[in-house]
CSV table of C-alpha atoms in Angstrom, one decimal:
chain,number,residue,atom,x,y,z
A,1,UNK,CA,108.4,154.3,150.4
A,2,UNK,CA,104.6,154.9,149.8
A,3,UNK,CA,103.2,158.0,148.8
A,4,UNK,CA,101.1,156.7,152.4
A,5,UNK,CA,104.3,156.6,154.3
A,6,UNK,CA,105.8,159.7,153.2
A,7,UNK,CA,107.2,161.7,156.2
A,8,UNK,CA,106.1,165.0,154.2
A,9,UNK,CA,102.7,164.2,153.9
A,10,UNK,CA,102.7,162.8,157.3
A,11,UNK,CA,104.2,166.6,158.5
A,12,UNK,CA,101.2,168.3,156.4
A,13,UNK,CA,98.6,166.6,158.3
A,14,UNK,CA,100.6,167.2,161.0
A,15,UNK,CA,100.6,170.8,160.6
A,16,UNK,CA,97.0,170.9,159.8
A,17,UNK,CA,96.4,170.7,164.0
A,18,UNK,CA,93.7,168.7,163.3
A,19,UNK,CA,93.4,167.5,167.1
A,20,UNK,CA,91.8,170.5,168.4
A,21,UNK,CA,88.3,170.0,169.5
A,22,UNK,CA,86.6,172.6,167.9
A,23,UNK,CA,88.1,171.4,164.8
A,24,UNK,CA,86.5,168.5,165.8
A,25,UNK,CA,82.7,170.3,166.3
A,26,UNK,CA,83.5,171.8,162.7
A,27,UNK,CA,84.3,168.4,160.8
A,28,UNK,CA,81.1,167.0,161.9
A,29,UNK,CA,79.4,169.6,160.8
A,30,UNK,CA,81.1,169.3,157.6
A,31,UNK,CA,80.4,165.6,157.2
A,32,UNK,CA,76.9,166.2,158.5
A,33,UNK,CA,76.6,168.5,155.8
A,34,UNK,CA,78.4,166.1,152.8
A,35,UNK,CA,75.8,163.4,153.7
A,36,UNK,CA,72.4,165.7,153.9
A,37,UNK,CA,74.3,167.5,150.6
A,38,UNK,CA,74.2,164.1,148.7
A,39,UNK,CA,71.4,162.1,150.4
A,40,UNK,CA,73.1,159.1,152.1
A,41,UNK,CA,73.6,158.2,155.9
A,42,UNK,CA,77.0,158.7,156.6
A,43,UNK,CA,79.7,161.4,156.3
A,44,UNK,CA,83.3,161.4,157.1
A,45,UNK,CA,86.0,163.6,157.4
A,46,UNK,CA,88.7,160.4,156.0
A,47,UNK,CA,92.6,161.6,157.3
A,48,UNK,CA,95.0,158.3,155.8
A,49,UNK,CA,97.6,158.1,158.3
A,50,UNK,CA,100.8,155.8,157.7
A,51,UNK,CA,98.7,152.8,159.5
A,52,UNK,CA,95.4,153.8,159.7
A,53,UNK,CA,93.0,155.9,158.6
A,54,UNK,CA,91.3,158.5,161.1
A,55,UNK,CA,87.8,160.1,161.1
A,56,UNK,CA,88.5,163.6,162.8
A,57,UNK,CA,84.9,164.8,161.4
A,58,UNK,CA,82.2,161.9,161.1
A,59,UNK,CA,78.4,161.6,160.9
A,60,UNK,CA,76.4,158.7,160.8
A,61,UNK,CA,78.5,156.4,162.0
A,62,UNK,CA,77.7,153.8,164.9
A,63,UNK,CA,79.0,151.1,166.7
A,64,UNK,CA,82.7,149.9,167.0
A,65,UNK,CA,84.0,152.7,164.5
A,66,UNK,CA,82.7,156.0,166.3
A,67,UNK,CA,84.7,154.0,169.7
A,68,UNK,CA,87.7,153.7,167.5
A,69,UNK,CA,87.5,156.7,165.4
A,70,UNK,CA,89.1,155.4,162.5
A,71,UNK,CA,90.2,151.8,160.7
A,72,UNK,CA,93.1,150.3,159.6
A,73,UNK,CA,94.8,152.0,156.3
A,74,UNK,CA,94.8,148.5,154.5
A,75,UNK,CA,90.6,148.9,154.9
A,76,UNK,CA,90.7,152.4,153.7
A,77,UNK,CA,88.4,153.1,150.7
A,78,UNK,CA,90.0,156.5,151.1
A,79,UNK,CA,93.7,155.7,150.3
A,80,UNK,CA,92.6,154.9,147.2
A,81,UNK,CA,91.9,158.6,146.9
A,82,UNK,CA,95.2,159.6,148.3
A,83,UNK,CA,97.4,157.5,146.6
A,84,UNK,CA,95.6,158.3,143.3
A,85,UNK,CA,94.9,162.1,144.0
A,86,UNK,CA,91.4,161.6,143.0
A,87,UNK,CA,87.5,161.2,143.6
A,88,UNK,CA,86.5,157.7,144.0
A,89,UNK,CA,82.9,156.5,142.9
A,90,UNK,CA,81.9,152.9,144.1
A,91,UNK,CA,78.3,152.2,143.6
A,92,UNK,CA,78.5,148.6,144.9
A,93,UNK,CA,81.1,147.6,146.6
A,94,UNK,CA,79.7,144.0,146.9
A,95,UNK,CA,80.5,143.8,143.3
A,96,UNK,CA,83.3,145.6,142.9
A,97,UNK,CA,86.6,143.3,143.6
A,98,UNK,CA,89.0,145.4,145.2
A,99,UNK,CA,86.2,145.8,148.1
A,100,UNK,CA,83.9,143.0,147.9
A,101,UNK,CA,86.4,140.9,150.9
A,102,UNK,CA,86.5,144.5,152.9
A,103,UNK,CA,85.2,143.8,156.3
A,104,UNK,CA,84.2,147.3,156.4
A,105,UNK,CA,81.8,146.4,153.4
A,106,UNK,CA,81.6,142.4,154.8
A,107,UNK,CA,81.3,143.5,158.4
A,108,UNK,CA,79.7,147.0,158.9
A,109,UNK,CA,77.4,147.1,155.3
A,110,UNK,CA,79.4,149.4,153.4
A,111,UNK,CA,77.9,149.5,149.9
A,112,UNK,CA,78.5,152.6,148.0
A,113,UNK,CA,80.9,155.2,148.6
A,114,UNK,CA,82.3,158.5,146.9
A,115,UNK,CA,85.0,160.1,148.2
A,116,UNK,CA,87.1,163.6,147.2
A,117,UNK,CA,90.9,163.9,148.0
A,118,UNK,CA,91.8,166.9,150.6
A,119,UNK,CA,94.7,168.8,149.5
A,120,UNK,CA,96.4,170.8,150.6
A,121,UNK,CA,98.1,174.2,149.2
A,122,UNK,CA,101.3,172.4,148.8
A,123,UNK,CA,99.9,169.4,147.0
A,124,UNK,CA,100.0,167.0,149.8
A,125,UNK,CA,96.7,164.7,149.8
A,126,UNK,CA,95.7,164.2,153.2
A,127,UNK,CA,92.3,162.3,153.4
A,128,UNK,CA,89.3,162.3,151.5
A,129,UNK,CA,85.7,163.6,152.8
A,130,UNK,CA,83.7,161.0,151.7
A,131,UNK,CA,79.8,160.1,152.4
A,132,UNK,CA,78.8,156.6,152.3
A,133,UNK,CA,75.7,154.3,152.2
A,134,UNK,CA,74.2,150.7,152.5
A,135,UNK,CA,72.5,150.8,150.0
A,136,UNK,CA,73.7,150.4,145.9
A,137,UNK,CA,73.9,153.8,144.7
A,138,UNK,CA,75.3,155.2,141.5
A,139,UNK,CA,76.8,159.0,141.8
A,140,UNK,CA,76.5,162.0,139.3
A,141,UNK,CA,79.5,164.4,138.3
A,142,UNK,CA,77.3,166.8,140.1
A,143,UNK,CA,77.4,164.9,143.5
A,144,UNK,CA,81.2,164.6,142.9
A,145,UNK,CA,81.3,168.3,142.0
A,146,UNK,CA,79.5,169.4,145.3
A,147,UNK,CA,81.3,167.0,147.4
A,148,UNK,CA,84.8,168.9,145.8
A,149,UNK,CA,83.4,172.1,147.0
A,150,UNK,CA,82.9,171.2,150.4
A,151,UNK,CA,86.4,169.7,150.4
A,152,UNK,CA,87.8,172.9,149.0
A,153,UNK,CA,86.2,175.2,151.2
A,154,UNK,CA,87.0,173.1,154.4
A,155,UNK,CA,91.0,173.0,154.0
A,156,UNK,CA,90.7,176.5,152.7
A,157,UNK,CA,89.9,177.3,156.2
A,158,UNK,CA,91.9,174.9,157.9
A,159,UNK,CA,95.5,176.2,156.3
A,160,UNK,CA,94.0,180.0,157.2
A,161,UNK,CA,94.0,178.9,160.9
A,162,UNK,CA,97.0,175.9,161.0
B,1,UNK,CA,84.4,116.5,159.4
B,2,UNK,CA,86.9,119.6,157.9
B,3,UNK,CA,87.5,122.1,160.6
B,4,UNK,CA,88.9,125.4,159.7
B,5,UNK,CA,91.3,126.7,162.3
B,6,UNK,CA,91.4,130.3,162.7
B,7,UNK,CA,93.5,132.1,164.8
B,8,UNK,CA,91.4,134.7,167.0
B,9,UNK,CA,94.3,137.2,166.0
B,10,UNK,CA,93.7,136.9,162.2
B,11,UNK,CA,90.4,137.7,162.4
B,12,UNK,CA,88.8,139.8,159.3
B,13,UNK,CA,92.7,139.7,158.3
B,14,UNK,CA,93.9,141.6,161.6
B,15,UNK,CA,97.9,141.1,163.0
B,16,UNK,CA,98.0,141.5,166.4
B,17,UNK,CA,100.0,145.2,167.6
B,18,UNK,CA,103.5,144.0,169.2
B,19,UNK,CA,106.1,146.4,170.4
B,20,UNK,CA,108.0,145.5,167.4
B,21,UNK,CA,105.6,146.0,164.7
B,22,UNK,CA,104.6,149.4,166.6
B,23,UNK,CA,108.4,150.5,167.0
B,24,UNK,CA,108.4,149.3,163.1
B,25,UNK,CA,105.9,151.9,161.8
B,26,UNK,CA,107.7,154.8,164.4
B,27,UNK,CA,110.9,153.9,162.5
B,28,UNK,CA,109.1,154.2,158.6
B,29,UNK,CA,108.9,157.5,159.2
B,30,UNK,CA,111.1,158.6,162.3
B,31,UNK,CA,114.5,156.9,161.3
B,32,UNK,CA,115.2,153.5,163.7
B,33,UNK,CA,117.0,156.0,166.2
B,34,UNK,CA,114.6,158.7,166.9
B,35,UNK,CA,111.9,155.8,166.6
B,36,UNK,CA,113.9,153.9,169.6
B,37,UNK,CA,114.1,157.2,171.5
B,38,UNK,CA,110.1,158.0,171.0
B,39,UNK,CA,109.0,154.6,172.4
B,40,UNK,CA,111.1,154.6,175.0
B,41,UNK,CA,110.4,158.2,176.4
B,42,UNK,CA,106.3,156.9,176.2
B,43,UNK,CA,107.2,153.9,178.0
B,44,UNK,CA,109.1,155.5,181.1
B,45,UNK,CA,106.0,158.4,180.9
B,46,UNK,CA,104.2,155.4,181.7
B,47,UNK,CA,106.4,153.3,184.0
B,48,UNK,CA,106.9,150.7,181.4
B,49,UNK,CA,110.0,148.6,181.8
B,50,UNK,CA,109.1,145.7,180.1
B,51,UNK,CA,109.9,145.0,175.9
B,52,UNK,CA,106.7,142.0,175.8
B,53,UNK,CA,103.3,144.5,175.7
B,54,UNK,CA,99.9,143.8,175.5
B,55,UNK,CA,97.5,145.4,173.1
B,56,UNK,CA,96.1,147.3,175.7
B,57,UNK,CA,99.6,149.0,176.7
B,58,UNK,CA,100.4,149.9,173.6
B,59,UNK,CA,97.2,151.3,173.0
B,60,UNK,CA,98.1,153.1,176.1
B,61,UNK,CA,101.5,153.8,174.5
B,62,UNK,CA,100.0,155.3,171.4
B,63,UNK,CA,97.8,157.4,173.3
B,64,UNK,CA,100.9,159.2,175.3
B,65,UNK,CA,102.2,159.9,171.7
B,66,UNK,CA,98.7,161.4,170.0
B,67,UNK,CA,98.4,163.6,172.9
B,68,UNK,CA,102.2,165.4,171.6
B,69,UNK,CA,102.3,167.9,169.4
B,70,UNK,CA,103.6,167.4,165.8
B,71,UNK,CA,104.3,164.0,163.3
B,72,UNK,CA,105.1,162.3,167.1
B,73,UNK,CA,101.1,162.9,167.6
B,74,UNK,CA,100.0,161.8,163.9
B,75,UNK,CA,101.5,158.6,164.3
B,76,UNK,CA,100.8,158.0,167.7
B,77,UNK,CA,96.9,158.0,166.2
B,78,UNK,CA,97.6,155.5,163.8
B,79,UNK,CA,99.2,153.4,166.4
B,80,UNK,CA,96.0,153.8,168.7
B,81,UNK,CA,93.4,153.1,165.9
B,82,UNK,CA,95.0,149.8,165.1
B,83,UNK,CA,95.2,149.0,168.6
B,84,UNK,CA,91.7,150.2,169.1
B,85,UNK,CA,90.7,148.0,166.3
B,86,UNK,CA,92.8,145.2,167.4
B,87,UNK,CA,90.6,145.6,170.8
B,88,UNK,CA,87.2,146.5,169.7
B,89,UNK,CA,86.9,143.2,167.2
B,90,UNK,CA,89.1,140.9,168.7
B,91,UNK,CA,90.0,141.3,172.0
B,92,UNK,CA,93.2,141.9,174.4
């Protein structure tokens, strides 16, 4: 089974009660914020579920994906964060192999990306916020550093209210 | 003249949601019993006797499970987005 699939991480975000609206007002605030914070259009609050991956929090978006509110896992820049519990920096995905064929990046104009893992106390990674662009863009430790501090402080509050 | 045939369902590399692929992904996590016993307590919620769905009913399907509480409501999302998905870009 795959760190995706795990029932344990499944039961964290679970637990995290993340279906609550004004959890809802509070993650696009948060992704607002993460996109202002480092300059590009789009924000997301990323949660990888077993077969898809959900935006509870999103900014920016448009179209077909704020209908949807999420993708399918296998077009997730953001498992790459879970399943390596790690930031991911991409600052062209139309020349970067494992994304070039994405139809998120084919489809929709996803270029660069930089997502943080969300963890939570126990360990579990649970999504990634992320901010996005359509335009090449190469990121700084700082921007990864700032984007880790938003992450931080929004599951800090999430566990003190789960 | 070389025509590529492409089936609508495999557009942008999409697998059209089925009862079995959706009672699949309960039973990953759930166990194949307590899989069977979620998708079948959705389906009488919603009248459903029939085992052949359309997208659009297990979309329906998935969104009696997100509106649960617990890991029954976390997959019943991922069920929904793919459905959603399956919708949005390709059609019932």
């Amino acid at each position: 089974m795959s760190e995706i699939d795990d029932p344990a991480r499944l039961r964290a975000i679970a637990d995290l009660d993340l279906t609550r609206p004004e959890v809802h007002a509070e993650l696009d605030a948060l992704a607002s914020r993460a996109a202002a914070q480092l300059g590009l259009p789009i924000g997301l609050v990323s949660i990888v579920l077993d077969g898809a991956q959900w935006f509870p929090g999103h900014h920016g978006l448009t179209g077909w994906l704020v209908e949807v509110g999420g993708t399918p896992v296998e077009w997730s820049f953001c498992r790459n964060v879970v399943e390596k519990h790690a930031p991911l920096q991409v600052p062209d995905a139309t020349a970067d192999a494992r994304f070039a064929d994405n139809p998120l990046v084919t489809r929709d104009g996803v270029r660069c990306y930089l997502g943080v893992p969300l963890t939570t106390r126990d360990g579990h990674v649970v999504g990634s916020l992320c901010v996005i662009g359509d335009k090449p863009r190469e990121t700084s430790p700082e921007d990864v550093a700032a984007l880790q501090e938003l992450a931080r402080g929004m599951m800090e509050r999430l566990q003190t209210r789960a | 003249m070389h025509t590529r045939l492409v089936s609508k369902g495999a557009a942008y590399g999409l697998s059209r949601p089925t009862a079995t692929t959706a009672r699949d992904a309960l039973a990953r996590v759930l166990g194949a019993d307590r899989a069977d016993a979620v998708f079948q307590s959705a389906c009488d919620e919603l009248g459903i006797a029939r085992t052949e769905l359309s997208v659009e009913e297990l979309a329906k399907i998935a969104r009696v499970l997100a509106a649960r509480s617990g890991i029954e409501s976390v997959l019943g999302v991922s069920l929904q987005i793919r459905c959603e998905t399956f919708l949005a870009l390709v059609g019932p």
